mmCIF file of C-alpha atoms in Angstrom:
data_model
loop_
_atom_site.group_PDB
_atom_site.id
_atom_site.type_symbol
_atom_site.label_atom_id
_atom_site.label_comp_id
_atom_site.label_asym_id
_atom_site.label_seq_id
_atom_site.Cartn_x
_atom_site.Cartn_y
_atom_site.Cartn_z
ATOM 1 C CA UNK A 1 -12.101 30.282 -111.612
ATOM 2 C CA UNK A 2 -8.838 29.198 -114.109
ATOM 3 C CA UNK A 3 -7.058 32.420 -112.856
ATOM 4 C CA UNK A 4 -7.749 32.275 -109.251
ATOM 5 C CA UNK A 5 -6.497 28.365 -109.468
ATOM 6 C CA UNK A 6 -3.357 29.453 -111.578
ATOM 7 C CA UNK A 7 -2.544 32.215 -108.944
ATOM 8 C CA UNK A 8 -2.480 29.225 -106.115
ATOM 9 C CA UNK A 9 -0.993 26.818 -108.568
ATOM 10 C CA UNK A 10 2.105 29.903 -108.742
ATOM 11 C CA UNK A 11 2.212 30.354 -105.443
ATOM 12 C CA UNK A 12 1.839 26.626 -104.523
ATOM 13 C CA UNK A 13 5.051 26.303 -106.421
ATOM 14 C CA UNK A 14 7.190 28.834 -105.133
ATOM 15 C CA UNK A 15 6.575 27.425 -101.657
ATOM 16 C CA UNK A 16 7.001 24.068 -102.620
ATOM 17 C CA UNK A 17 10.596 25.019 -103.835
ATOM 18 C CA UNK A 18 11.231 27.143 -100.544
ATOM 19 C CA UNK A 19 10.351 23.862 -98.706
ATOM 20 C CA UNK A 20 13.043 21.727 -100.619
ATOM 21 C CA UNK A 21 15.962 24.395 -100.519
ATOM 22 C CA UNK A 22 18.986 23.240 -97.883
ATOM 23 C CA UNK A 23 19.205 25.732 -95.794
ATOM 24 C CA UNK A 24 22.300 27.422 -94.435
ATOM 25 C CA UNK A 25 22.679 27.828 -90.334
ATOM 26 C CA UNK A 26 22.822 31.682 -91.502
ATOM 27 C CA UNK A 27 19.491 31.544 -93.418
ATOM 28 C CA UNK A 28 17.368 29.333 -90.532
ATOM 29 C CA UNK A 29 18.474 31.657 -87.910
ATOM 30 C CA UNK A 30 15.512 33.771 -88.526
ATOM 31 C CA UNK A 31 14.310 36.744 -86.571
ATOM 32 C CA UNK A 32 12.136 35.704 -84.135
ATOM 33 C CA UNK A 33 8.597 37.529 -83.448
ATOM 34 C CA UNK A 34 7.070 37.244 -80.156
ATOM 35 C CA UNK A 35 3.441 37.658 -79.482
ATOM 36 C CA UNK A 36 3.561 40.508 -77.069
ATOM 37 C CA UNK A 37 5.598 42.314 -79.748
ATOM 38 C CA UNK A 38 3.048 41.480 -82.463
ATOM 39 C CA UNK A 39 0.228 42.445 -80.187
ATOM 40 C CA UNK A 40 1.614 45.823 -80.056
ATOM 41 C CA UNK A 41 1.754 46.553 -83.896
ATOM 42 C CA UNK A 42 -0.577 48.834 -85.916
ATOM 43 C CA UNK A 43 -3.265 47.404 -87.129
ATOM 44 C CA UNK A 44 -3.162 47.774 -91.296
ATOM 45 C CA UNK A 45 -5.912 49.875 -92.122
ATOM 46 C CA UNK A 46 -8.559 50.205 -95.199
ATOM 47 C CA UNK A 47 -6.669 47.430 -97.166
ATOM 48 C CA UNK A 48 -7.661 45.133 -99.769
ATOM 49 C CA UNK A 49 -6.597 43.078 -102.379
ATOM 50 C CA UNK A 50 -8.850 42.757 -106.059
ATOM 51 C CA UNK A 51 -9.394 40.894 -108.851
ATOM 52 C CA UNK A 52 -10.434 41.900 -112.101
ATOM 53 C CA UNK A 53 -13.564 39.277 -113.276
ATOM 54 C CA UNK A 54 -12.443 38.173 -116.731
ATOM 55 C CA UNK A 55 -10.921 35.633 -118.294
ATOM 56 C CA UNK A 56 -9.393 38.228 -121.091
ATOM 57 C CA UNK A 57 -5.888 40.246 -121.176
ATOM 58 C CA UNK A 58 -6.394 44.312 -120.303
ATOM 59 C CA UNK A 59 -4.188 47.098 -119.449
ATOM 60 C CA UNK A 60 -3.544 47.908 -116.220
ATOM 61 C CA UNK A 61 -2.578 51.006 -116.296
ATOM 62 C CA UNK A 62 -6.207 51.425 -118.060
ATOM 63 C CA UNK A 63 -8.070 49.838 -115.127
ATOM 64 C CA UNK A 64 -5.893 51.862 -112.480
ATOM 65 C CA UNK A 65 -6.945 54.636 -114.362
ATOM 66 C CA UNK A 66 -10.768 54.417 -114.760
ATOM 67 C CA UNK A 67 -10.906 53.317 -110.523
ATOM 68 C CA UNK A 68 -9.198 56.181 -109.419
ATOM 69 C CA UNK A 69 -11.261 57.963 -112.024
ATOM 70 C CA UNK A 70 -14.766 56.255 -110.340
ATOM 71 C CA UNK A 71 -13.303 56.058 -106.516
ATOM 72 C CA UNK A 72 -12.882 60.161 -106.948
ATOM 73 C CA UNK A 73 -11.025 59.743 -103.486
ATOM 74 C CA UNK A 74 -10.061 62.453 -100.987
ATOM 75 C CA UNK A 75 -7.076 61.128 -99.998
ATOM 76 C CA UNK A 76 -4.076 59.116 -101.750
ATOM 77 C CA UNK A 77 -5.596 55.343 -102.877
ATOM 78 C CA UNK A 78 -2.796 53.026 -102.802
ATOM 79 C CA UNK A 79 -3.270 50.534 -106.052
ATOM 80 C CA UNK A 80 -0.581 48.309 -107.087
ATOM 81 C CA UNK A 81 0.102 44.523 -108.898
ATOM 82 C CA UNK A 82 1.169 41.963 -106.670
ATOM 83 C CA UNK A 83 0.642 39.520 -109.284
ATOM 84 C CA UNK A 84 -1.396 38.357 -112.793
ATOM 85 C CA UNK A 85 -4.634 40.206 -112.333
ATOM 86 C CA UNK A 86 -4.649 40.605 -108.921
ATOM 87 C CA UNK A 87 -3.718 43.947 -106.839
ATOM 88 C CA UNK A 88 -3.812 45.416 -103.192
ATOM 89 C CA UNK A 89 -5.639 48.531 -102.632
ATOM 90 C CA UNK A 90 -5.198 50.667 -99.862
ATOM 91 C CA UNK A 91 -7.290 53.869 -99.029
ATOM 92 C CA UNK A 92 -5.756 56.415 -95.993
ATOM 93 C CA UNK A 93 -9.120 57.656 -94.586
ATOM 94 C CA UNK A 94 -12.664 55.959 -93.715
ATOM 95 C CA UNK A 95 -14.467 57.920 -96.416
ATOM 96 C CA UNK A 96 -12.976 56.503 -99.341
ATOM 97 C CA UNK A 97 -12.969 53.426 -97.577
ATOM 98 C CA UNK A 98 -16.845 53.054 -97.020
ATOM 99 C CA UNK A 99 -17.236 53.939 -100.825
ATOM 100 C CA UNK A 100 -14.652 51.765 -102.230
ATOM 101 C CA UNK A 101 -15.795 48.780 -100.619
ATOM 102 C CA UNK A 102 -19.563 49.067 -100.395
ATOM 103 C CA UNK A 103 -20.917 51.483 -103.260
ATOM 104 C CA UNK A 104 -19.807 48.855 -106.079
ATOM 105 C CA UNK A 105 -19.634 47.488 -108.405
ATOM 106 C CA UNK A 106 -17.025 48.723 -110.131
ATOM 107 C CA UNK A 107 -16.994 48.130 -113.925
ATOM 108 C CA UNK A 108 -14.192 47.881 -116.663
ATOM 109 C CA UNK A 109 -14.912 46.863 -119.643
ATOM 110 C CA UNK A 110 -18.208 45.383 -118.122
ATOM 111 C CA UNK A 111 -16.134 43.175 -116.072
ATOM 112 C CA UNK A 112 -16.421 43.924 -112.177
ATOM 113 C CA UNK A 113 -13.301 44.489 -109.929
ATOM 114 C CA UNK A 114 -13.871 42.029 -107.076
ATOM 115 C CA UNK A 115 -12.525 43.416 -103.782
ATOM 116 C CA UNK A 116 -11.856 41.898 -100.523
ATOM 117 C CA UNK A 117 -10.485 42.849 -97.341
ATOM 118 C CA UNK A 118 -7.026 42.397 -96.327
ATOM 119 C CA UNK A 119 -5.184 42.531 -93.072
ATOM 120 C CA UNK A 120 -1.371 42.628 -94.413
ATOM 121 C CA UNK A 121 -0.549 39.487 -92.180
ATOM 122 C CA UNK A 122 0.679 37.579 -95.049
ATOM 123 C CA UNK A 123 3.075 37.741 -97.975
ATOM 124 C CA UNK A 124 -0.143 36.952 -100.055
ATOM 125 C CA UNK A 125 -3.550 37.029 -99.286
ATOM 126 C CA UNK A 126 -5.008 33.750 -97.964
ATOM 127 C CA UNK A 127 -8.614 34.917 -99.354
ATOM 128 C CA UNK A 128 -8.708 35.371 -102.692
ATOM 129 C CA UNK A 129 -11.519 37.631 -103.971
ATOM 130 C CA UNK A 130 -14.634 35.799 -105.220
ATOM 131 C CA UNK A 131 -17.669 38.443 -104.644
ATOM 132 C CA UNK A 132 -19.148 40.937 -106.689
ATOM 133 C CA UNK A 133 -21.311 43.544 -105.178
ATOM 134 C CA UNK A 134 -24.984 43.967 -106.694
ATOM 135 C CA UNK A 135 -28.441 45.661 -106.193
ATOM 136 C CA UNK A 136 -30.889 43.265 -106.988
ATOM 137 C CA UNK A 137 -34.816 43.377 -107.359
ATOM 138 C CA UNK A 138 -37.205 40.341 -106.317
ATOM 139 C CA UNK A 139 -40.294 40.978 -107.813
ATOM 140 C CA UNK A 140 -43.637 40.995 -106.792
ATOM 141 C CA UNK A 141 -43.991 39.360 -103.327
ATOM 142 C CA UNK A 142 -47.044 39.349 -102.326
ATOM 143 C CA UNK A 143 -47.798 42.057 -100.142
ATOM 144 C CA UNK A 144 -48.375 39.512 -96.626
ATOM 145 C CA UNK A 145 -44.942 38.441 -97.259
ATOM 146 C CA UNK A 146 -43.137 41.858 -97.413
ATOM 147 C CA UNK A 147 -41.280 41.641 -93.855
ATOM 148 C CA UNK A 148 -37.495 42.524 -93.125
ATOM 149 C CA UNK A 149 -36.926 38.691 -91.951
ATOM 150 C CA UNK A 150 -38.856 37.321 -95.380
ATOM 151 C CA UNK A 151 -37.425 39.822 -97.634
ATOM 152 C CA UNK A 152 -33.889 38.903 -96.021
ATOM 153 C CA UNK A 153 -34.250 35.111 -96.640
ATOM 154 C CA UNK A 154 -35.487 35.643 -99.713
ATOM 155 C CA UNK A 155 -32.286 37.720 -100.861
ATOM 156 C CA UNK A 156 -29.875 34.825 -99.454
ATOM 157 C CA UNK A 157 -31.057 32.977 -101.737
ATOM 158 C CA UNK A 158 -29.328 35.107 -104.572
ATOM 159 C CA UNK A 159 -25.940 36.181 -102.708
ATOM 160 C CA UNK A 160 -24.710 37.185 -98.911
ATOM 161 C CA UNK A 161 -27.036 39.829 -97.762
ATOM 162 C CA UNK A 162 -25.970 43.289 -97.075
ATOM 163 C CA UNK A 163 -28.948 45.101 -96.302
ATOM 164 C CA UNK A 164 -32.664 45.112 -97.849
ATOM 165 C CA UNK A 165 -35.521 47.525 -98.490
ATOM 166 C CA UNK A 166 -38.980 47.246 -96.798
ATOM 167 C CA UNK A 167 -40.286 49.762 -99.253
ATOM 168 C CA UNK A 168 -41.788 48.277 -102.659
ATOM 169 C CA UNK A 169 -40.681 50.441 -105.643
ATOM 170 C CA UNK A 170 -43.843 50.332 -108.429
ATOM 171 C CA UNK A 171 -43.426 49.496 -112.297
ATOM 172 C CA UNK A 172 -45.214 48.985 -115.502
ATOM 173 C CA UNK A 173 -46.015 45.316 -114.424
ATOM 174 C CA UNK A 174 -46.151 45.231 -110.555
ATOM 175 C CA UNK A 175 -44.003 46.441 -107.507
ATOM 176 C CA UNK A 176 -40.231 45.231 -106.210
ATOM 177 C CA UNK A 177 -37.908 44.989 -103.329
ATOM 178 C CA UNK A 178 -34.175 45.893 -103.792
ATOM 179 C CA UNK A 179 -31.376 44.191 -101.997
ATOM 180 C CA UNK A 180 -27.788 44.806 -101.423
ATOM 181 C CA UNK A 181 -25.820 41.771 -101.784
ATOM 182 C CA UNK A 182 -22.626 39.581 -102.744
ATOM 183 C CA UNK A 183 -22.715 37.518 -105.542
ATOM 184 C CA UNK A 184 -20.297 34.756 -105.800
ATOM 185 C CA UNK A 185 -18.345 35.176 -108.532
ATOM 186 C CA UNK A 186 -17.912 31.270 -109.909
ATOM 187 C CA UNK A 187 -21.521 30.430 -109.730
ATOM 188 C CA UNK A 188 -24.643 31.048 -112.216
ATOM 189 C CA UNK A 189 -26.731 34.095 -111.573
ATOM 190 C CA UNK A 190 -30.188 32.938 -109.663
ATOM 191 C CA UNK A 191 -32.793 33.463 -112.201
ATOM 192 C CA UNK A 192 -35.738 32.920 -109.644
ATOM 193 C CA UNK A 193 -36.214 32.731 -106.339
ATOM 194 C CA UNK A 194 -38.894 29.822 -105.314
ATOM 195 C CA UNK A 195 -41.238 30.436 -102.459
ATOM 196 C CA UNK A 196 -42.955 28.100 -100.449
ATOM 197 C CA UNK A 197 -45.714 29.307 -97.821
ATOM 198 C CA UNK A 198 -47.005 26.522 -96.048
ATOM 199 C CA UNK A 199 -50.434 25.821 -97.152
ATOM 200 C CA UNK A 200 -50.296 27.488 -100.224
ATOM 201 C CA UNK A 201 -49.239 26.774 -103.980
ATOM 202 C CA UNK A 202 -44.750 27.746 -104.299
ATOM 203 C CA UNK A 203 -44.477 30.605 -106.382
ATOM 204 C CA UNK A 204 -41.409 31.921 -108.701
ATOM 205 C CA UNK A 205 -40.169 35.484 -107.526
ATOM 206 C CA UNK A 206 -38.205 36.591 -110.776
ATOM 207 C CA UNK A 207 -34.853 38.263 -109.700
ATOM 208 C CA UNK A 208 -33.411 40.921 -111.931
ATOM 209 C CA UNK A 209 -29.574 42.764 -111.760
ATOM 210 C CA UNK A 210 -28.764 46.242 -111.791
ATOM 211 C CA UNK A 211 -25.188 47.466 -113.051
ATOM 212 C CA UNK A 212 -24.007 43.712 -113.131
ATOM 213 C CA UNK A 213 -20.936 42.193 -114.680
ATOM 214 C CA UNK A 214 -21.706 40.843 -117.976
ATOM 215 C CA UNK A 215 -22.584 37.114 -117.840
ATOM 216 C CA UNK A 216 -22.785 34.178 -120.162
ATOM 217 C CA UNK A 217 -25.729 33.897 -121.464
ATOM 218 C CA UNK A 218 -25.394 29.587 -121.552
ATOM 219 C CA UNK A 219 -24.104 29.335 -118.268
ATOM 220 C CA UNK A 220 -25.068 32.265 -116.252
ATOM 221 C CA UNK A 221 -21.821 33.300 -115.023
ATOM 222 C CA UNK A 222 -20.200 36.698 -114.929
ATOM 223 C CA UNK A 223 -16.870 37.265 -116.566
ATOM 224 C CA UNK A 224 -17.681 36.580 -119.950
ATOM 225 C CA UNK A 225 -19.944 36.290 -122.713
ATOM 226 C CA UNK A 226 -21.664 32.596 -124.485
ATOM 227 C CA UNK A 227 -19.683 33.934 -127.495
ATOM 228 C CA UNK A 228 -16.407 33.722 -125.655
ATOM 229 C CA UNK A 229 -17.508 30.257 -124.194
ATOM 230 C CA UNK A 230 -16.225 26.936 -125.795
ATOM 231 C CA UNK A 231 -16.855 27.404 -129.486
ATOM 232 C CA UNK A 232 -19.597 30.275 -128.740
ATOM 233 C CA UNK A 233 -22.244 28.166 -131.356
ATOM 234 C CA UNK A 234 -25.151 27.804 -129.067
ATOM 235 C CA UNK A 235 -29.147 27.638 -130.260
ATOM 236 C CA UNK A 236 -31.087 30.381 -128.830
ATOM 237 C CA UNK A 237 -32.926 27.303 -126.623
ATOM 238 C CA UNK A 238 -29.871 26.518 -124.812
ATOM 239 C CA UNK A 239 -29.250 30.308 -123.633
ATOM 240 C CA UNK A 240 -31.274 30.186 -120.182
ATOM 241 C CA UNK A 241 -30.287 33.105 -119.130
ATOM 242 C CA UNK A 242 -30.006 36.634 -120.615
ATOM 243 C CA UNK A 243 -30.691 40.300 -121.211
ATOM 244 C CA UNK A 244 -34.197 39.801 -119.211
ATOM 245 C CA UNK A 245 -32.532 39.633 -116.469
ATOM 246 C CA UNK A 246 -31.299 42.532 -116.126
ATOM 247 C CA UNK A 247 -32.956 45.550 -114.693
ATOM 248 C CA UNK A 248 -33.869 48.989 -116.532
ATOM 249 C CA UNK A 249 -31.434 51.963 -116.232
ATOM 250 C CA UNK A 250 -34.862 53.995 -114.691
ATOM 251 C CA UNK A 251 -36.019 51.419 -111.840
#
């Protein structure tokens, strides 16, 4: 992503002129850290550092606002700007924690706040984040396929695989499976995932998105809309992807 690269390119630069500085005998006689003394420090707890998914301006304050409004924590949530578009986040009990991190994704503006963990060892974060957190539905497996190890390959094939349900929910036009996974944020949505049963003919599992980022609807990547991409003039042939994808507000 153009932001995440520009953050590094910043941060690139800074060091770069640390590098080239002369130093003073003052300044190089640095305080010394030894590893029994680091093995005895508290460990950082419940921290992370996010990302807003957009390539538009927005107010902070706004998007500190409408978290703490969605978090609804117990305790104090820590949320501050280290930086363009990207924050730390601490929570101070396991609660808000466990919600923070894994009942997402959190929305603003239909963009998702990307989160990812943090253990406070560095001045900034040496992973920067890159998931978003989705349900998603594979539709109609047939029922001989409908295993935890199936319906788990299956879902890695659309994002890093939290957890998955055995049970099939029933619609208008069949039955699906829901997964919990981690999309990466710089690559198109999977549209389809192909099967291939040895023996028998591949078939196209249809994957739909429930409470997702908006995407482009040329490229298939969240952040932004085909409007808001190049000049935005696209024929409705060239949009692959699309509204179909997602899933209904009821399933």
């Amino acid at each position: 992503m153009a932001a995440e690269t520009s953050k590094k390119e910043r941060v690139f630069e800074v060091d770069e002129l640390l590098k080239n500085l002369n130093l003073s005998e003052a300044e190089m006689d640095g305080v010394v850290l030894a590893k029994a003394d680091r093995g005895s420090l508290l460990e950082v707890k419940w921290m992370a550092v996010a990302e807003l998914l957009t390539v538009k301006g927005f107010s902070e304050q706004s998007l500190e606002k409408m978290m703490r409004a969605a978090w609804n924590a117990a305790k104090e949530v820590v949320f501050r700007p280290i930086d363009n578009n990207l924050f730390i986040m601490q929570a101070f009990c396991l609660g808000d924690w466990n919600r923070i991190m894994e009942e997402g994704p959190w929305l603003f503006s239909e963009c998702a706040l990307m989160l990812e963990k943090f253990d406070g060892a560095t001045t900034t974060p040496s992973v920067m984040p890159n998931r978003v957190q989705a349900w998603i539905q594979i539709h109609r497996i047939p029922p001989l396929y409908r295993t935890e190890v199936i319906l788990k390959q299956l879902a890695a094939k659309v994002g890093e695989v939290d957890r998955v349900e055995l049970r099939a929910v029933s619609f208008s036009n069949g039955e699906f499976h829901r997964a919990r996974v981690k999309l990466v944020a710089d690559k198109p949505l999977p549209r389809v995932v192909t099967f291939l049963p040895e023996g028998s003919e591949s078939m196209l599992l249809l994957v739909k998105y429930k409470k997702i980022s908006k995407f482009c609807d040329f490229y298939g990547k969240m952040g932004h809309e085909h409007p808001e991409c190049g000049t935005g003039e696209y024929a409705d042939d060239e949009l692959q992807f699309g509204k179909w994808m997602l899933a209904s507000e009821m399933s």
